[in-house]
Coordinates of C-alpha atoms in Angstrom, one line a residue:
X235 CA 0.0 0.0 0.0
X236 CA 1.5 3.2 -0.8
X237 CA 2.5 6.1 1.8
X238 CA -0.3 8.1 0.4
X239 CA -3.4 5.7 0.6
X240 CA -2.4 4.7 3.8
X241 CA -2.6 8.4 5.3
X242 CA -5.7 8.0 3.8
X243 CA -6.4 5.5 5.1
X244 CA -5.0 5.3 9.0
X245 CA -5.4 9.6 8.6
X246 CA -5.7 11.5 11.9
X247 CA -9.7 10.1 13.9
X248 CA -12.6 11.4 13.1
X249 CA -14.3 13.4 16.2
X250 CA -17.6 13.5 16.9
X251 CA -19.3 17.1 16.3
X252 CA -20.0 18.8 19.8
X253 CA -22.9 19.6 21.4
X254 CA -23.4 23.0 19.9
X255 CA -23.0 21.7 16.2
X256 CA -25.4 19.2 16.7
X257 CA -28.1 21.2 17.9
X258 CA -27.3 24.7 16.0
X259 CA -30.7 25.6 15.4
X260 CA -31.2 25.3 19.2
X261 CA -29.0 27.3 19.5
X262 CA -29.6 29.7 17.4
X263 CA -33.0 29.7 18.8
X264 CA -31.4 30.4 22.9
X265 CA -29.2 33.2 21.9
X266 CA -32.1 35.2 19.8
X267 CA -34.5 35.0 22.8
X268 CA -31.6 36.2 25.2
X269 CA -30.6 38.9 22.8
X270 CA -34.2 40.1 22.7
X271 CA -34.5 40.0 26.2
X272 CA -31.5 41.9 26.7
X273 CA -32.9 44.6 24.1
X274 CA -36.5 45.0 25.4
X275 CA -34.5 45.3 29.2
X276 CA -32.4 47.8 28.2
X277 CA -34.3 49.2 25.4
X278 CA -30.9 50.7 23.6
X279 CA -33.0 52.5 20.4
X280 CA -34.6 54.6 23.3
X281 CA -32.0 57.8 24.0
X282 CA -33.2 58.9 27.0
X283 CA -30.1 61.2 28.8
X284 CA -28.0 61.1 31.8
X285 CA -30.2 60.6 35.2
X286 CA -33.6 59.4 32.4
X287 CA -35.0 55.9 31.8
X288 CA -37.7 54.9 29.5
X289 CA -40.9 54.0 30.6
X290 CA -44.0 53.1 27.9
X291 CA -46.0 56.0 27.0
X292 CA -49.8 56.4 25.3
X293 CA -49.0 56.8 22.2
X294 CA -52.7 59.1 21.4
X295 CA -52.1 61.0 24.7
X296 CA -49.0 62.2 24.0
X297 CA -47.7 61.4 20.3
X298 CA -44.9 59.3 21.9
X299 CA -44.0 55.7 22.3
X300 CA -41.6 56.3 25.2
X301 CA -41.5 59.4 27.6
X302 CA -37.7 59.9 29.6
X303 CA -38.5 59.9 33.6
X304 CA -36.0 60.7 36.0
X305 CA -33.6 63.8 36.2
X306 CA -32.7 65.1 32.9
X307 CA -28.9 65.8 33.9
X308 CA -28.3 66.8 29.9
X309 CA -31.4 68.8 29.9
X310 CA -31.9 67.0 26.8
X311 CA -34.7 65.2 24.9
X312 CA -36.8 63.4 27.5
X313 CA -39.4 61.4 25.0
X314 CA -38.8 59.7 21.3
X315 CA -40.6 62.6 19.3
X316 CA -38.3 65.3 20.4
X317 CA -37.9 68.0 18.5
X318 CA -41.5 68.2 18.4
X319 CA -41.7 67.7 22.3
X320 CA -43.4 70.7 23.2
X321 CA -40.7 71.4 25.8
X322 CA -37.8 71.3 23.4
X323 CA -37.5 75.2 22.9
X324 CA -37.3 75.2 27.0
X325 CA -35.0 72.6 27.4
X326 CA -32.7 74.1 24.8
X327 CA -32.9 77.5 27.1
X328 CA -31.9 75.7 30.1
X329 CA -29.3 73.7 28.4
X330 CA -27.5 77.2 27.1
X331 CA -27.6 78.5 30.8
X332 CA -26.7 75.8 33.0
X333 CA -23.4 75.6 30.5
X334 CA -22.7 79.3 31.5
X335 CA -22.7 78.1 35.1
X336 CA -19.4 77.7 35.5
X337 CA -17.9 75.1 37.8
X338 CA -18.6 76.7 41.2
X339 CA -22.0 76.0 40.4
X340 CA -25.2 75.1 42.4
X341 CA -28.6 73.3 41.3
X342 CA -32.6 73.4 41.8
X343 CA -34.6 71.1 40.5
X344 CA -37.8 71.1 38.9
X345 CA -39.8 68.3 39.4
X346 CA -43.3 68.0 37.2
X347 CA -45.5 65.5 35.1
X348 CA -43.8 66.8 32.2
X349 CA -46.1 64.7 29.7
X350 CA -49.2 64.5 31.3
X351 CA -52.0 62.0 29.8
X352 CA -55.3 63.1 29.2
X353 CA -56.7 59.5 30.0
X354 CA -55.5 59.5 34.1
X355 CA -53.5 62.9 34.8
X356 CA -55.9 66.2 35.5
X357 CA -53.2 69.3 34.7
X358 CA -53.1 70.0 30.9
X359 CA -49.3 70.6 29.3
X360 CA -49.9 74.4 29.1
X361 CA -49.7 74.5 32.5
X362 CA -46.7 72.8 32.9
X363 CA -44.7 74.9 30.5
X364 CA -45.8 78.2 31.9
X365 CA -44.5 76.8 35.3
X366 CA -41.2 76.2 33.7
X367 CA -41.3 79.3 32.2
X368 CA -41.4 80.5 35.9
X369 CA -38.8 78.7 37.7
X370 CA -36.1 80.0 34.5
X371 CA -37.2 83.6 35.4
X372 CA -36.3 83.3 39.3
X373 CA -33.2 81.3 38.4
X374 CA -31.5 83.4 35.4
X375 CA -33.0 87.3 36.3
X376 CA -30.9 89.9 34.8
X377 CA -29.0 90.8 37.7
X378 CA -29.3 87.6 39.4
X379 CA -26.2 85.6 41.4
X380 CA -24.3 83.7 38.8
X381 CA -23.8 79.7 39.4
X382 CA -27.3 78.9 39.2
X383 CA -28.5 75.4 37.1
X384 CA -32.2 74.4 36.6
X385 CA -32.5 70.8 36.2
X386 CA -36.1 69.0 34.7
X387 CA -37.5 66.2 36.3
X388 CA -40.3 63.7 35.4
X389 CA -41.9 61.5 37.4
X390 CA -44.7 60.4 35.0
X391 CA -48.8 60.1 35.3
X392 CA -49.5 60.1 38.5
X393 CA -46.5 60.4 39.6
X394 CA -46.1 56.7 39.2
X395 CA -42.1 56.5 38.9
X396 CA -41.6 58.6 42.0
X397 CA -39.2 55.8 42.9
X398 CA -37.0 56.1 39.8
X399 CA -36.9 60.4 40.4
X400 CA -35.9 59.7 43.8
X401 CA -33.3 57.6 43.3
X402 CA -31.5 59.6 40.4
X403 CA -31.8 63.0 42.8
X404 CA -30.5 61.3 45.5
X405 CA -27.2 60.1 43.4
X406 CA -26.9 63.0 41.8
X407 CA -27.4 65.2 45.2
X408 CA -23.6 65.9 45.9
X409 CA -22.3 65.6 42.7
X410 CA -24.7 68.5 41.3
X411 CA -24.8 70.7 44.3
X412 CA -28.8 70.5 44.8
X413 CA -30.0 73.2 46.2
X414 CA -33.6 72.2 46.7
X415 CA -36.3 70.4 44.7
X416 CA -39.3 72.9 43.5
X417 CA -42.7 72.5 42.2
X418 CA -43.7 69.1 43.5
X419 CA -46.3 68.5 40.9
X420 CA -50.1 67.7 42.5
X421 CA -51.0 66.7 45.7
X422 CA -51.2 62.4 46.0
X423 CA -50.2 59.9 48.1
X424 CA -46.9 59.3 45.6
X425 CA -45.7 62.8 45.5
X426 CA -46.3 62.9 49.5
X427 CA -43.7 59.8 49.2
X428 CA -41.2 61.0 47.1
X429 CA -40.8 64.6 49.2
X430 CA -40.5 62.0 52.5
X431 CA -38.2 59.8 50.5
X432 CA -36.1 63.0 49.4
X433 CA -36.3 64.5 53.6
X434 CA -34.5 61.0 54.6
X435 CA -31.4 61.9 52.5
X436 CA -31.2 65.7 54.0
X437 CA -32.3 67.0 50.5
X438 CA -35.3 69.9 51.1
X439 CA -38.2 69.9 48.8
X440 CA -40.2 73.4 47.7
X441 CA -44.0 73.1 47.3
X442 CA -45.5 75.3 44.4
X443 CA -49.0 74.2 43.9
X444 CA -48.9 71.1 45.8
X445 CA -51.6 72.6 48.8
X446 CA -53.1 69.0 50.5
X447 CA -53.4 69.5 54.0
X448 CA -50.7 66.1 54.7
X449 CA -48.3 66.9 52.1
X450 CA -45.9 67.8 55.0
X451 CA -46.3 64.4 56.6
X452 CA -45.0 61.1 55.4
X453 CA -47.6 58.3 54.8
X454 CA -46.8 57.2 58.8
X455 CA -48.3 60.8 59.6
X456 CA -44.6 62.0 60.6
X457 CA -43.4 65.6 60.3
X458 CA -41.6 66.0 57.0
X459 CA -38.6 67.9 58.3
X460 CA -37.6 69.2 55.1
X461 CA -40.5 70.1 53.2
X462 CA -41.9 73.4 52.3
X463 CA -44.3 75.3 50.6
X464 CA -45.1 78.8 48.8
X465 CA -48.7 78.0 48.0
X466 CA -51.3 77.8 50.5
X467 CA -52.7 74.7 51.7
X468 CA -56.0 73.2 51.6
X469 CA -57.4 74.7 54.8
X470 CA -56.2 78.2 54.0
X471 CA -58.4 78.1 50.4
X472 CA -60.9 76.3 52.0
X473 CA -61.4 79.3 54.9
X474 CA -61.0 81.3 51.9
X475 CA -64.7 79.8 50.1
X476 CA -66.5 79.5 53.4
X477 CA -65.9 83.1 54.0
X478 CA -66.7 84.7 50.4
X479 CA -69.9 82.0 50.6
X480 CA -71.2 82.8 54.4
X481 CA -70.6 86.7 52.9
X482 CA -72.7 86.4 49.7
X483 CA -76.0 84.6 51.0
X484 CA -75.3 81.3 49.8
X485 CA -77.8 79.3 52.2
X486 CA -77.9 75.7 50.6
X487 CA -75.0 74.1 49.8
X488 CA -74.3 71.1 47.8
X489 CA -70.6 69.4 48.3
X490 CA -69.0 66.8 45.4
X491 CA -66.1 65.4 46.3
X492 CA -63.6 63.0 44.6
X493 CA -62.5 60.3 47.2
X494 CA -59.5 58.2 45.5
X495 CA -57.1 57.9 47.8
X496 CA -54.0 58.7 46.2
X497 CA -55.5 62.1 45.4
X498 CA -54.7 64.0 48.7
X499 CA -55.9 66.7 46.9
X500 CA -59.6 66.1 46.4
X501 CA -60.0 64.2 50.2
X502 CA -58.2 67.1 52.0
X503 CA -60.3 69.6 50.4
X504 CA -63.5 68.1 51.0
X505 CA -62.4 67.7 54.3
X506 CA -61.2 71.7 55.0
X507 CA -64.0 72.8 53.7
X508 CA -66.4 70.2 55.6
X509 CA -64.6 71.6 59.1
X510 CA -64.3 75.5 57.5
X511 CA -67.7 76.0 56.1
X512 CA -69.9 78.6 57.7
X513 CA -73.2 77.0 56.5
X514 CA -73.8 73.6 56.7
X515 CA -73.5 71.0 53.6
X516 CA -77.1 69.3 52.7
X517 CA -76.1 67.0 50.4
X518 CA -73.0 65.3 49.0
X519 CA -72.0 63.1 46.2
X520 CA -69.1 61.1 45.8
X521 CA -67.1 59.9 42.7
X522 CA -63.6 57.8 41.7
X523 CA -61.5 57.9 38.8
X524 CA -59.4 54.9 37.7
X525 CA -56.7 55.0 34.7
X526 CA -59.3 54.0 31.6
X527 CA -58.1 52.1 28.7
X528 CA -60.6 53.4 26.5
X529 CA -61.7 57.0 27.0
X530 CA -60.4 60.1 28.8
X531 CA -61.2 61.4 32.1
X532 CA -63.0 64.2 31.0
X533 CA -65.8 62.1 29.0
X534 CA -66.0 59.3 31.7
X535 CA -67.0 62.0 34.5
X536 CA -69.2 63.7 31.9
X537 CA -71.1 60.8 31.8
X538 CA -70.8 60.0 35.6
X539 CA -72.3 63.5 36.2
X540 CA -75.5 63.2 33.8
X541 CA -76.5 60.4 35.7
X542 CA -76.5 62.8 39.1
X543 CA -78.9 65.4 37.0
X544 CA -82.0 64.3 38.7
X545 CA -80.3 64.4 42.4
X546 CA -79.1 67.7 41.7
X547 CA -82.3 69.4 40.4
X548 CA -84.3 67.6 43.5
X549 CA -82.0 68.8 46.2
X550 CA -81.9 72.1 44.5
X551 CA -78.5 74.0 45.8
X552 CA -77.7 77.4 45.4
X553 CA -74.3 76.7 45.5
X554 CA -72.2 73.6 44.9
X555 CA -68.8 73.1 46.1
X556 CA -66.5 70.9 43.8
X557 CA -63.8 69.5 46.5
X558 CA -61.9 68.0 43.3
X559 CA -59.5 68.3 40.0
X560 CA -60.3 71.6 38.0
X561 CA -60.8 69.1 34.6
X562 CA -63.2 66.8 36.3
X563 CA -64.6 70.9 37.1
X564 CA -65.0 70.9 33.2
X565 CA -67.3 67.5 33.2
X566 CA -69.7 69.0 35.4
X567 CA -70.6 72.3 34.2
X568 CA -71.0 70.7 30.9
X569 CA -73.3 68.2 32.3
X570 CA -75.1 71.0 34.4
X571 CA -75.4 72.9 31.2
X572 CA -76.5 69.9 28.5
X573 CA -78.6 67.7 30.1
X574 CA -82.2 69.4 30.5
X575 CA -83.6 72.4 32.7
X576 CA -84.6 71.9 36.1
X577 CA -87.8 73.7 38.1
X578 CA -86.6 75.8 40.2
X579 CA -82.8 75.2 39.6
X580 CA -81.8 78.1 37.2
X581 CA -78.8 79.2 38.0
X582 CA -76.3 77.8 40.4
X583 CA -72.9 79.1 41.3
X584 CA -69.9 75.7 41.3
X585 CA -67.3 77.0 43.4
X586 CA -63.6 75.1 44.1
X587 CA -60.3 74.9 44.7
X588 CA -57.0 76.0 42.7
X589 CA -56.8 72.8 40.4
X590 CA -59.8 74.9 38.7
X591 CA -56.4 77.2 37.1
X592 CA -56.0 74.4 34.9
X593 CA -59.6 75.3 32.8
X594 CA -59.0 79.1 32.2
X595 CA -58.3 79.9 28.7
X596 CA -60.5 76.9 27.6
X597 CA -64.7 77.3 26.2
X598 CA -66.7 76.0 29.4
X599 CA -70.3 75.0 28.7
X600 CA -71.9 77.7 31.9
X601 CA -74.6 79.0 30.0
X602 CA -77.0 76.3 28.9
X603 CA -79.9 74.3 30.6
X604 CA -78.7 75.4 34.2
X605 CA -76.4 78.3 34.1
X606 CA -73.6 77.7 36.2
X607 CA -71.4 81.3 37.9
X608 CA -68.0 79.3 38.5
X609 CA -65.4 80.5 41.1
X610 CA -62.2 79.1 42.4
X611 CA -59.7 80.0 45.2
X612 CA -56.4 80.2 43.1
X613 CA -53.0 80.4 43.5
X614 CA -52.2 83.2 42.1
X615 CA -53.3 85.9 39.6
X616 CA -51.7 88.6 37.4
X617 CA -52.3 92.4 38.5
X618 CA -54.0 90.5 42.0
X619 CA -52.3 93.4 43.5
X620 CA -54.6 95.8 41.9
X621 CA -57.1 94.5 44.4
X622 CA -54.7 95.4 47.3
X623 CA -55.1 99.1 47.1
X624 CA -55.9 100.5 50.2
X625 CA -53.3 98.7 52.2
X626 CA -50.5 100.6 52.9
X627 CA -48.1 97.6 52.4
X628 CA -49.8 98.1 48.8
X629 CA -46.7 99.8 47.2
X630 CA -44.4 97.2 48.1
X631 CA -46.4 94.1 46.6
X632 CA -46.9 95.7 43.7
X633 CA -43.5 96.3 43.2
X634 CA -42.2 93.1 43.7
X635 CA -44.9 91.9 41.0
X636 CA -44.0 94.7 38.1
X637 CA -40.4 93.2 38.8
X638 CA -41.0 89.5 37.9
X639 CA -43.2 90.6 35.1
X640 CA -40.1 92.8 33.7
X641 CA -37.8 90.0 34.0
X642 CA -40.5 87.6 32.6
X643 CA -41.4 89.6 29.8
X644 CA -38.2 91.9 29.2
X645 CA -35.6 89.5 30.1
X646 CA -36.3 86.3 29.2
X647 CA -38.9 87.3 26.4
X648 CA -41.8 85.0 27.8
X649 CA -45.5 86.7 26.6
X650 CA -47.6 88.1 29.2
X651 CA -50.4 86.8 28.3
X652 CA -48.8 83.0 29.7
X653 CA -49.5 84.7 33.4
X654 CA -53.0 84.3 33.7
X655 CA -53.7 81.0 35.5
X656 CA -51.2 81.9 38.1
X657 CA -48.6 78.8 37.0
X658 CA -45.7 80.7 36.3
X659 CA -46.0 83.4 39.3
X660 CA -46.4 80.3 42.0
X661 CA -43.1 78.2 40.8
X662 CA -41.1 81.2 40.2
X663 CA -41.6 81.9 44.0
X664 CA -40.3 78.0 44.4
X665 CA -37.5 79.0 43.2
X666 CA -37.0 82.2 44.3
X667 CA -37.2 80.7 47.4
X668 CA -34.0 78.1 46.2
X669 CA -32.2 81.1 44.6
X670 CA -32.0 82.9 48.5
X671 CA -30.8 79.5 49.9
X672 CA -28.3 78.7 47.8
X673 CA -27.2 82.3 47.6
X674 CA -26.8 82.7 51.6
X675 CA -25.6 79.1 52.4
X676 CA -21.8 78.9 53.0
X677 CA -21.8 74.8 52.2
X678 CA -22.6 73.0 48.9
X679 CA -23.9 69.9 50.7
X680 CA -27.5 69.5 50.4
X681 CA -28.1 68.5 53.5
X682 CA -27.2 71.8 54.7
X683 CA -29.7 73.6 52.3
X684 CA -33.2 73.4 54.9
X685 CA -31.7 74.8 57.9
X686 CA -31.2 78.4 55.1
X687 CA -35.1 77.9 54.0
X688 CA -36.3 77.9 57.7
X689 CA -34.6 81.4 58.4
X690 CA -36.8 82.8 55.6
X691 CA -39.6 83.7 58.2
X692 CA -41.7 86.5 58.8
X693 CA -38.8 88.5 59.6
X694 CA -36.2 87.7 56.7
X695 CA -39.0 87.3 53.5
X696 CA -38.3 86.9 50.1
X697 CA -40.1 89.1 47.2
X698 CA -41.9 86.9 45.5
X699 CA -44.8 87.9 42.9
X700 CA -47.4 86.3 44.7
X701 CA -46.4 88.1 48.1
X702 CA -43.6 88.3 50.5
X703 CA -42.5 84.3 50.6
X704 CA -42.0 83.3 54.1
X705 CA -42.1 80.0 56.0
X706 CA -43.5 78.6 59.0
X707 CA -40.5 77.3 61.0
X708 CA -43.1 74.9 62.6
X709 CA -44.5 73.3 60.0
X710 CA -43.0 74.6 56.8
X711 CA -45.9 76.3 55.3
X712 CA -46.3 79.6 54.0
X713 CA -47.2 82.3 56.2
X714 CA -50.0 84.9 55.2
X715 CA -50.6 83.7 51.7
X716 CA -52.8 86.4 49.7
X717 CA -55.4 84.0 47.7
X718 CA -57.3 85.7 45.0
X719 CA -61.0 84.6 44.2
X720 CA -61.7 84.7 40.8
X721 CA -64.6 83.5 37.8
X722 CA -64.2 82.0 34.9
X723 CA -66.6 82.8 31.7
X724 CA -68.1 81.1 29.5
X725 CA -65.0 82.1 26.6
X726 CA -62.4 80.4 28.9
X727 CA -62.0 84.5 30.3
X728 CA -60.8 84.9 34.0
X729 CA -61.4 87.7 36.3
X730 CA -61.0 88.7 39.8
X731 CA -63.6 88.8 42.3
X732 CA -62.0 89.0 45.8
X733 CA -58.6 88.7 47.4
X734 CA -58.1 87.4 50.9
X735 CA -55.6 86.5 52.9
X736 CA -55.1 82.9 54.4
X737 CA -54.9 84.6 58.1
X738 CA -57.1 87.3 57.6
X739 CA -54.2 89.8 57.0
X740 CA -51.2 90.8 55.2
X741 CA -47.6 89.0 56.2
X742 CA -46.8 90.7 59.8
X743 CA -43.0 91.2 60.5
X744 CA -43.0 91.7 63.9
X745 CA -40.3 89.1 65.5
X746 CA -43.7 86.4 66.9
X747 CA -45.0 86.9 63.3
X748 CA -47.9 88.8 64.7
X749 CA -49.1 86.0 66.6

């Protein structure tokens, strides 16, 4: 046999094929899932920023198919649509400032629903932006202290990644110098969690519109130690409505009141206004909203409240008071006003709390079968001070005002005409509030930051445009806040009626706060 056949012959032993050759297609089939796995986990087509993480969004509410929550770090895009986000031109603003920051920098937060859905969240986008549009006019003013950064966070519908927002705040604390976290959002049992979960790790929160009674507790019912306020609370607008009703007649009261329990909101109202009112409440109804897959808010409660026509026009109240979201406001007048006349039930006057802000500007249905006089305790209004004039502190709050609205208009180049529901005058006294403390505090450490905000008292206020911000050392609320009545009409129009204070007087400076 020759050399060659035998090689071919005795050659070197065929192996067996391994375990992976023989099942390839097995394989194959392992590594795809895993891969996909990995992808929908960590969802790399998604460019959420520094301090952001996707979460699934309603695609009809919001024309996106992911929103960014967290703390936008880059102040970047913070949902898949951007540059159409309505935000962007804001974002981009902030962006261009914090770089001018420099490195002995320090940083407030503002923390929103920054793409509210239609289908579970009450406050509409516009009010959001305007509030932004407040918080960059206290931070960047033209002569304001240099080293200032805004930062944008989002912690989703309802507030439902409150976890994720605290988390990316708290590892960012140190690193960004946070001064305080602003705005707060609405009033619900998660937003009451994340300010406690912020107070644990020595980082202060400022309240804007947030006005529930409990916000300053945690869920236990402990003192929030580092939690303040610039708006009023729910007592203080409640006080407000019992006065202006026991003072115009009213005589039989109707009360409507949303019970879900994470709205602190709507329970803490009902509940002020149940211990506040000066004439007592005939008749109440009750009513629950839970996230709907297949219509909005709005048109579910529209509904809801047609069915209570016939209970209404028996019990026959000159005045009803809506302890509840200003959109859920909206269903009602429109079912007062479309679904039949009543005898004896002309004309009835819906009054409510500062969550009504959110309808101004829109058509309300007030003059139709029952013609409804709305009126709301706000927040805030623009010229409020005109109201003010025979006070002698008069001068002084109107000067504080005409300032913001020079730097909001002149400045910064933001239309007057974004003032009216009181969104950007309340968060721009937020962080008003944050530019003091991180102006007069020696440290960068956060923790250090609520110890500064308690010495803004009655005897150390800020200017703010709502009123001389000042803080109860007690409890952290505000002291003395002025709270404008106003109406809406039937074009969406606003106007004021009354202003009152939330202690029956202008902010005293005496060293006991004129207790």
């Amino acid at each position: 046999m020759s050399e060659a056949r035998e090689h071919a012959v005795t050659g070197p032993p065929v192996r067996p094929r391994g375990w992976a050759r023989r099942h390839r297609a097995l394989l194959i089939a392992v590594v795809v899932l895993l891969l996909g796995a990995v992808l929908v986990s960590f969802r790399p087509w998604e460019s959420c920023g520094s301090g952001l993480r996707a979460v699934d969004a309603d695609e009809e509410s919001v024309g996106s198919s992911y929103v960014c929550v967290g703390l936008n770090l880059d102040s970047g895009p913070m949902r898949d649509d951007d540059p159409l986000d309505p935000l962007d031109p804001l974002e981009k603003l902030i962006k261009s400032r914090n770089e001018l920051a420099g490195d002995d920098f320090k940083s407030i937060v503002v923390l929103e629903n920054l793409a509210p859905d239609p289908k579970v969240d009450s406050q509409p986008f516009p009010f959001v932006r305007r509030e932004v549009q407040g918080a960059i006019t206290a931070a960047w003013p033209k002569n304001g202290p240099p080293g200032i950064k805004l930062l944008l966070a989002n912690y989703g519908s309802n507030a439902d990644h409150w976890r994720v927002v605290a988390e990316e705040i708290v590892a960012a604390a140190a690193a960004q110098r946070i001064v305080a976290v602003t705005d707060v959002g609405t009033s619900s049992e998660n937003s009451r969690a994340l300010v406690a979960e912020l107070s644990k790790h020595g980082i202060a929160t400022i309240g804007a519109t947030v006005t529930a009674n409990n916000m300053n507790t945690d869920p236990k019912g402990a003192r929030i130690d580092n939690f303040f306020r610039v708006g009023p609370t729910n007592t203080d607008e409640a006080r407000a409505a019992a006065g202006y009703i026991a003072a115009h007649g009213f005589r039989r009261v109707m009360m409507i009141q949303g019970v879900s329990k994470e709205d602190t909101y709507a329970t803490t109202l009902a509940e002020a206004f149940q211990n506040s009112s000066k004439v007592p409440v005939s008749f109440t109804k009750t009513y629950d909203v839970k996230p709907l897959i297949d219509t909005s808010r709005e048109a579910y409660l529209r509904g809801l409240f047609s069915r209570w026509h016939n209970d209404i026009c028996g019990a026959k109240p000159d005045l009803i008071y809506f302890a509840g979201r200003g959109l859920d406001v909206g269903a009602l007048v429109a079912a007062l006003a479309g679904d039949g006349a009543c005898e004896g039930l002309d004309t009835v006057t819906v009054m409510t709390g500062d969550d009504a802000s959110t309808l101004a500007g829109k058509p309300l249905e007030l003059n139709g079968d029952i013609s409804v006089r709305l009126r709301y305790t706000a927040l805030a209004y623009p010229d409020q001070w005109d109201m003010f004039t025979a006070d002698p502190a008069h001068p002084t709050y109107k000067k504080n005002y005409d300032n913001f609205v020079a730097e909001f208009t002149g400045t910064h180049g933001f239309p007057k005409a974004e003032l009216w529901d009181g969104a950007a005058m309340i968060e721009h006294d937020a962080v008003a509030a944050a530019v003091e403390a991180a102006v007069q505090n020696v440290s960068a450490d956060p923790v250090s930051v609520a110890n500064v905000l308690r010495s803004i008292d009655c005897n150390s206020p800020v200017p703010g445009a709502t009123g001389f911000i000042a803080f109860d050392q007690a409890t952290g609320n505000q002291l003395d806040k002025a709270l404008p009545i106003l109406s809406i009409d039937p074009d969406g129009s606003v106007h004021p009626v009354d202003l009152v204070w939330s202690r029956g007087r202008p902010l005293n400076t005496l060293p006991d706060c004129g207790r």
